[in-house]
XYZ file of C-alpha atoms in Angstrom:
478
model
C 106.081 80.195 86.216
C 102.423 80.861 86.908
C 103.061 84.548 87.241
C 104.837 84.889 83.909
C 102.120 82.907 82.185
C 99.606 85.669 82.850
C 101.586 88.800 81.953
C 102.506 90.303 78.582
C 103.986 93.690 77.609
C 101.628 96.545 76.824
C 103.515 97.369 73.643
C 102.469 94.092 72.109
C 98.939 95.505 71.900
C 99.850 98.711 70.038
C 100.908 98.916 66.391
C 104.181 100.859 66.084
C 103.576 101.775 62.447
C 99.882 102.141 61.629
C 99.002 101.134 58.085
C 96.962 104.289 57.574
C 96.905 107.520 59.529
C 93.202 108.164 59.007
C 92.377 104.683 60.235
C 94.052 105.335 63.580
C 91.335 107.215 65.411
C 90.759 104.320 67.787
C 94.149 104.494 69.488
C 94.445 100.980 70.776
C 91.661 98.454 70.655
C 93.129 96.615 73.599
C 92.914 99.715 75.748
C 89.426 100.487 74.498
C 88.505 97.061 75.821
C 90.350 97.778 79.021
C 88.185 100.798 79.591
C 84.928 99.236 78.591
C 85.408 95.511 79.034
C 88.531 95.320 81.156
C 89.900 92.218 79.450
C 93.352 93.095 78.143
C 96.604 91.492 79.118
C 99.320 94.038 79.795
C 102.297 94.577 82.094
C 104.056 97.898 82.429
C 105.779 98.961 85.617
C 108.599 101.205 86.724
C 110.788 101.611 89.780
C 110.343 105.390 89.730
C 106.741 105.433 88.592
C 104.641 108.459 89.527
C 101.864 107.651 91.952
C 98.470 107.260 90.299
C 95.591 109.406 91.636
C 95.642 107.040 94.593
C 98.391 104.582 95.479
C 95.824 101.914 96.360
C 92.988 100.508 94.227
C 89.475 101.850 94.708
C 87.943 100.423 91.517
C 86.945 96.905 90.525
C 86.059 95.444 87.139
C 83.865 92.306 87.084
C 83.749 90.248 83.884
C 80.436 88.462 83.286
C 81.060 86.623 80.010
C 77.579 85.368 79.138
C 75.892 86.224 75.823
C 72.954 84.800 73.938
C 75.207 84.439 70.874
C 78.565 85.697 69.649
C 78.423 88.835 67.509
C 80.269 88.657 64.189
C 82.929 91.202 65.308
C 83.437 89.820 68.828
C 86.694 88.310 70.054
C 85.988 88.822 73.783
C 86.191 85.868 76.165
C 82.501 84.935 76.331
C 80.189 81.983 76.933
C 77.333 81.770 74.416
C 74.247 80.496 76.251
C 71.985 79.989 73.254
C 68.236 79.824 73.841
C 68.304 77.198 76.615
C 68.956 79.673 79.405
C 65.883 81.784 78.658
C 63.656 78.700 78.958
C 64.528 78.134 82.631
C 61.947 79.053 85.312
C 62.562 82.425 86.972
C 63.538 80.818 90.279
C 66.161 78.521 88.735
C 69.581 79.816 87.713
C 71.396 78.541 84.636
C 74.077 76.263 86.164
C 76.718 77.768 83.851
C 76.040 81.222 85.268
C 75.684 80.021 88.852
C 78.938 78.012 88.764
C 80.820 80.916 87.226
C 79.574 83.426 89.802
C 80.612 81.060 92.577
C 84.066 80.734 90.987
C 84.361 84.491 90.564
C 83.451 85.082 94.208
C 86.117 82.580 95.205
C 88.640 84.645 93.260
C 87.536 87.826 95.017
C 87.795 86.178 98.427
C 91.287 84.802 97.671
C 92.667 88.144 96.437
C 95.110 90.094 98.573
C 93.661 93.383 99.799
C 95.778 96.440 98.997
C 94.762 99.376 101.167
C 96.158 102.597 102.543
C 96.443 103.234 106.259
C 93.030 104.868 106.108
C 89.819 103.241 104.992
C 89.699 102.877 101.190
C 86.492 101.213 100.028
C 85.728 100.751 96.342
C 84.527 103.934 94.659
C 83.639 102.327 91.313
C 82.478 98.862 90.282
C 81.980 97.993 86.613
C 80.137 94.860 85.467
C 81.276 94.215 81.894
C 81.030 91.334 79.491
C 79.637 89.601 77.666
C 76.130 90.687 78.503
C 75.931 91.181 82.282
C 72.186 91.852 82.094
C 71.729 88.118 81.417
C 72.911 87.399 84.972
C 70.009 87.283 87.475
C 70.003 90.199 89.960
C 70.286 87.781 92.896
C 73.662 86.633 91.552
C 74.769 90.212 90.892
C 73.838 90.821 94.529
C 76.053 87.927 95.617
C 79.023 89.468 93.800
C 78.422 92.907 95.325
C 78.092 91.377 98.788
C 81.387 89.532 98.302
C 83.122 92.722 97.128
C 81.742 94.650 100.084
C 82.809 91.988 102.535
C 86.328 91.842 101.099
C 87.110 95.450 100.185
C 84.162 97.555 101.239
C 82.019 99.442 98.734
C 81.476 103.157 99.258
C 77.881 104.221 99.883
C 78.115 106.627 96.918
C 80.131 104.337 94.631
C 79.515 104.439 90.886
C 78.224 100.939 90.080
C 77.912 100.380 86.325
C 76.485 97.458 84.397
C 76.459 96.725 80.681
C 73.041 95.752 79.352
C 71.826 94.691 75.926
C 68.354 95.361 74.533
C 66.083 92.352 74.846
C 67.811 90.993 77.965
C 65.962 92.920 80.670
C 62.578 94.279 81.588
C 61.485 96.949 84.051
C 61.336 94.432 86.906
C 64.938 93.309 86.399
C 66.086 96.915 86.030
C 64.346 97.889 89.271
C 65.952 94.999 91.124
C 69.402 96.024 89.890
C 68.787 99.616 90.960
C 67.713 98.373 94.395
C 71.086 96.594 94.667
C 72.921 99.884 94.181
C 73.519 99.828 90.434
C 73.368 103.497 89.400
C 74.880 103.583 85.916
C 73.835 101.628 82.810
C 75.779 101.116 79.579
C 73.351 100.106 76.820
C 74.848 98.230 73.850
C 72.735 99.530 70.977
C 75.482 99.661 68.270
C 73.159 100.748 65.423
C 69.651 102.090 64.779
C 69.108 100.152 61.542
C 67.612 96.669 61.567
C 69.746 95.563 58.617
C 72.977 96.608 60.359
C 72.027 94.830 63.580
C 71.447 91.646 61.592
C 74.617 92.141 59.544
C 76.813 92.223 62.626
C 75.062 89.328 64.349
C 73.458 91.229 67.211
C 70.899 89.190 69.141
C 68.487 92.101 69.571
C 66.123 93.844 67.179
C 65.525 97.548 66.608
C 62.177 97.289 68.408
C 64.027 95.926 71.436
C 66.379 98.901 71.295
C 63.475 101.317 71.676
C 61.903 99.130 74.365
C 65.163 99.155 76.326
C 65.426 102.951 76.074
C 61.817 103.250 77.276
C 62.521 100.942 80.244
C 65.557 103.012 81.248
C 63.402 106.135 81.161
C 60.498 104.579 83.064
C 62.888 103.429 85.817
C 64.337 106.959 86.064
C 67.910 105.900 85.297
C 69.598 109.257 84.841
C 73.227 108.165 84.483
C 73.328 105.967 81.398
C 75.474 105.509 78.321
C 74.553 104.437 74.783
C 77.116 102.545 72.663
C 77.398 102.909 68.877
C 79.718 101.261 66.322
C 80.801 102.948 63.102
C 82.320 101.485 59.919
C 80.017 98.454 59.855
C 79.543 96.510 56.595
C 77.358 98.441 54.120
C 77.043 101.353 56.564
C 76.536 104.680 54.788
C 76.945 108.267 55.925
C 73.159 108.577 55.999
C 72.862 105.558 58.271
C 75.551 106.863 60.605
C 73.906 110.280 60.753
C 70.589 108.626 61.589
C 72.167 106.559 64.383
C 73.764 109.655 65.908
C 70.478 111.572 65.721
C 68.550 108.671 67.275
C 71.128 108.391 70.049
C 70.816 112.094 70.849
C 67.015 111.864 70.803
C 67.212 109.090 73.428
C 68.919 111.619 75.732
C 71.615 109.463 77.347
C 74.038 111.309 79.596
C 76.959 109.507 77.954
C 77.664 108.181 74.446
C 80.486 105.817 73.477
C 81.430 105.654 69.794
C 83.668 102.845 68.572
C 85.078 102.164 65.129
C 84.727 98.572 63.967
C 87.945 96.590 64.336
C 88.051 93.424 62.224
C 89.806 90.772 64.321
C 91.241 87.429 63.266
C 89.165 84.471 64.348
C 85.864 86.354 64.190
C 83.218 85.875 61.512
C 83.996 89.351 60.156
C 87.671 88.397 60.119
C 86.833 85.529 57.775
C 84.503 87.552 55.553
C 86.109 90.968 55.234
C 89.358 92.863 54.897
C 89.602 96.317 56.540
C 89.129 99.151 54.066
C 87.627 96.937 51.366
C 83.961 96.876 50.337
C 81.493 96.315 51.948
C 83.447 97.905 54.816
C 83.900 101.675 54.492
C 87.344 102.788 53.330
C 89.674 104.770 55.579
C 88.473 108.130 54.308
C 84.809 107.353 54.993
C 85.660 105.899 58.418
C 87.455 109.124 59.261
C 84.414 111.087 58.133
C 82.245 108.968 60.438
C 84.497 109.929 63.343
C 84.420 113.623 62.450
C 80.648 113.476 62.076
C 80.272 111.949 65.537
C 82.581 114.514 67.124
C 80.809 117.465 65.505
C 77.269 116.186 65.998
C 77.660 115.199 69.641
C 79.751 118.240 70.580
C 77.176 120.557 69.015
C 74.437 119.017 71.146
C 76.140 119.469 74.498
C 78.297 116.361 74.806
C 81.869 116.851 76.010
C 84.379 114.792 74.004
C 86.520 113.884 77.003
C 88.243 110.776 75.614
C 88.837 109.447 72.097
C 85.731 107.242 72.109
C 83.731 108.880 74.908
C 81.278 111.786 75.073
C 79.237 112.957 78.046
C 76.964 115.646 79.378
C 78.556 117.905 81.986
C 79.507 115.894 85.070
C 78.685 112.477 83.599
C 82.148 111.155 82.764
C 82.439 107.446 83.509
C 84.346 107.529 86.792
C 85.433 103.921 86.419
C 86.946 104.527 82.995
C 88.709 107.642 84.274
C 90.643 105.306 86.569
C 92.123 103.722 83.438
C 92.906 106.987 81.675
C 94.564 108.412 84.790
C 96.763 105.318 85.080
C 95.196 104.455 88.424
C 95.218 101.111 90.205
C 92.223 98.783 90.004
C 91.187 95.239 90.792
C 89.674 92.991 88.136
C 87.969 89.638 88.483
C 86.729 87.014 86.072
C 87.555 85.355 82.792
C 90.183 87.273 80.784
C 90.017 90.392 82.966
C 93.091 92.539 83.649
C 94.159 94.292 86.856
C 96.568 97.126 87.574
C 97.928 96.621 91.081
C 101.066 97.911 92.753
C 102.475 99.087 89.421
C 101.867 95.830 87.557
C 99.244 94.945 84.934
C 98.276 91.286 84.612
C 95.375 89.295 83.224
C 93.528 86.069 83.859
C 93.218 83.221 81.348
C 90.598 83.614 78.615
C 89.376 79.997 78.756
C 87.178 78.654 81.517
C 89.254 75.569 82.333
C 92.443 77.601 82.724
C 90.613 80.305 84.671
C 89.279 77.647 87.072
C 92.849 76.446 87.643
C 93.963 80.057 88.120
C 91.446 80.555 90.941
C 92.418 77.251 92.563
C 96.108 78.200 92.443
C 95.270 81.596 93.930
C 93.395 79.929 96.794
C 96.268 77.481 97.336
C 98.793 80.308 97.544
C 100.936 79.029 94.672
C 100.103 81.916 92.330
C 101.911 85.248 92.679
C 99.766 87.804 90.905
C 101.841 90.938 90.774
C 104.814 90.934 93.122
C 108.532 90.912 92.285
C 108.113 91.798 88.624
C 110.975 93.616 86.913
C 110.152 97.286 86.528
C 110.986 99.253 83.378
C 110.829 103.041 83.411
C 110.557 103.334 79.606
C 107.456 101.163 79.610
C 105.888 103.457 82.171
C 106.777 106.576 80.177
C 105.036 105.073 77.158
C 102.066 104.062 79.276
C 101.604 107.570 80.679
C 101.943 109.219 77.257
C 99.500 106.837 75.583
C 96.826 107.078 78.257
C 97.110 110.853 78.619
C 96.917 111.618 74.912
C 93.693 109.615 74.641
C 91.960 112.288 76.709
C 90.940 115.898 76.201
C 93.010 116.808 79.268
C 96.174 115.579 77.581
C 99.646 115.065 79.031
C 100.260 117.167 82.147
C 103.909 118.202 81.845
C 104.823 119.268 85.381
C 104.378 115.851 86.966
C 105.718 114.125 83.843
C 108.844 116.311 83.986
C 109.311 115.640 87.696
C 109.180 111.891 87.136
C 111.041 111.537 83.851
C 113.105 114.687 83.392
C 112.981 117.919 81.403
C 114.972 116.536 78.485
C 112.219 114.055 77.593
C 109.589 116.821 77.641
C 111.804 118.943 75.388
C 112.353 116.039 72.986
C 108.608 115.356 72.773
C 107.837 119.007 72.058
C 110.508 119.276 69.394
C 109.499 115.997 67.734
C 105.845 117.046 67.698
C 106.676 120.452 66.208
C 105.426 119.691 62.652
C 102.146 118.440 64.129
C 101.892 121.449 66.428
C 102.277 123.670 63.367
C 99.650 121.660 61.465
C 97.214 121.834 64.400
C 97.104 118.118 65.181
C 98.944 118.618 68.492
C 98.097 121.504 70.824
C 100.232 123.211 73.465
C 98.326 124.664 76.432
C 99.378 126.972 79.251
C 98.557 126.411 82.933
C 95.123 127.988 82.410
C 94.499 125.527 79.549
C 94.631 128.250 76.935
C 95.846 126.969 73.563
C 99.037 128.694 72.407
C 98.630 130.347 69.023
C 101.135 129.890 66.174
C 102.886 133.185 66.851
C 103.374 132.104 70.482
C 104.637 128.539 70.230
C 107.361 129.158 67.632
C 109.610 131.209 69.966
C 108.682 128.925 72.883
C 109.854 125.777 71.077
C 113.256 127.326 70.410
C 113.957 127.815 74.112
C 113.965 124.982 76.676
C 113.393 127.291 79.642
C 110.406 128.903 77.880
C 108.854 125.497 77.299
C 109.050 124.802 81.028
C 107.675 128.234 81.902
C 104.913 128.388 79.304
C 103.693 124.913 78.305
C 101.642 123.044 80.923
C 99.841 120.458 78.751
C 100.188 118.673 75.417
C 96.983 117.319 73.924
C 95.660 116.141 70.570
C 93.166 118.311 68.717
C 89.589 117.163 68.234
C 88.883 115.572 65.821
C 91.975 115.809 63.574
C 94.561 115.025 66.238
C 92.512 112.156 67.633
C 92.283 110.749 64.097
C 96.094 110.544 64.038
C 96.390 109.256 67.593
C 98.112 105.956 66.809
C 100.626 107.617 64.538
C 101.356 110.463 66.959
C 101.757 108.159 69.932
C 103.987 105.847 67.907
C 106.158 108.904 67.203
C 106.269 109.661 70.924
C 107.257 106.043 71.608
C 110.137 106.479 69.174
C 111.380 109.414 71.242
C 111.105 107.483 74.508
C 112.712 104.305 73.207
C 114.618 105.023 69.962
């Protein structure tokens, strides 16, 4: 009973029939959160599933839900601290944060360790939220010590933390770096004061520039800057300015998200998607194209729908998600992928507290003995792969799921291959030209011999990602 209470199908998070093709450039908000925040609830498994990059988890997501206030677009599981926390002396921890960290460490300690026969310490740790930079470094240290004691943390692990402007100074940053944090994700969202206020951000534009200066002064080389497009009253000129300011800050990674108006949020009460003052679908699509062109032209590799990086600075933790790898997750609302099963924790503190107690008492089965469905896994692999610039690798997909499914996908995608939204690549990742793919698609054996990858084009294919993946789902499960 407890197990089923914390699992839901992945397909419940993905619209089968998008309302508008040009509005579909953010494939699945739930999976965007999985990559960045880690707090989705999904369950897709299969008896004949292909092994992920490793058959044991070497990544851990840690959800630290504390914020100064809730942003107008936010539907994450958070705890708004208000101004009271900042008034505490430096040597006294906010009891809400302290109690939560203690609870989270109890969850880590009560979790079953899944390891290979050889040593397999954690290679990535991601502190997401919320605003993790509100948590004192000494409590971040306690979490890292607990993780290391339980699972081991590699000496060269990527340890990321999300930070908001106005929530840290150089001293706090230095302490986090001393703990082993070596990657920062800075939640800027916009470079216009009026847009920051319009979406309820707790920081000012001055604090944005101060935060960027602190990151530079502390010599943080591996850092990401987050932006949001399609905000209320946002114009093309504003978006261009934000992109230019982001580039000028010289982050090694940029994440670009399109605003999603969710029920239950302040924006959900005020606005309807596509209606003024929100940009319409056409303008939102132009924002996406502008980001892709601007960032690509300045040396950023568009390696995933929402992610751009300088050479060698892909977020290794997020790559675990896109490669369908296994990972631990801990904390309020977070979701794990272990032993072929995805499952999440409760989003409310009282229920999460009970979850941890049940885990400690041994009455909660997290991920064992769940029915496995091969079609769910096929959909999972297709969706995750087509989010990335690498695309769907056909050899392993064919070996796991059969040649007929690969043929059906290629034939179904044919109109989009001809229009340039879907690309066929050979084993050297060369894109097949029109005069090449037409004879290939008419012959099953030629497809197997010639086509090594299917990927979406950038930016036009990515703009149609929801629609194209929904089409693929229709092939997998008519």
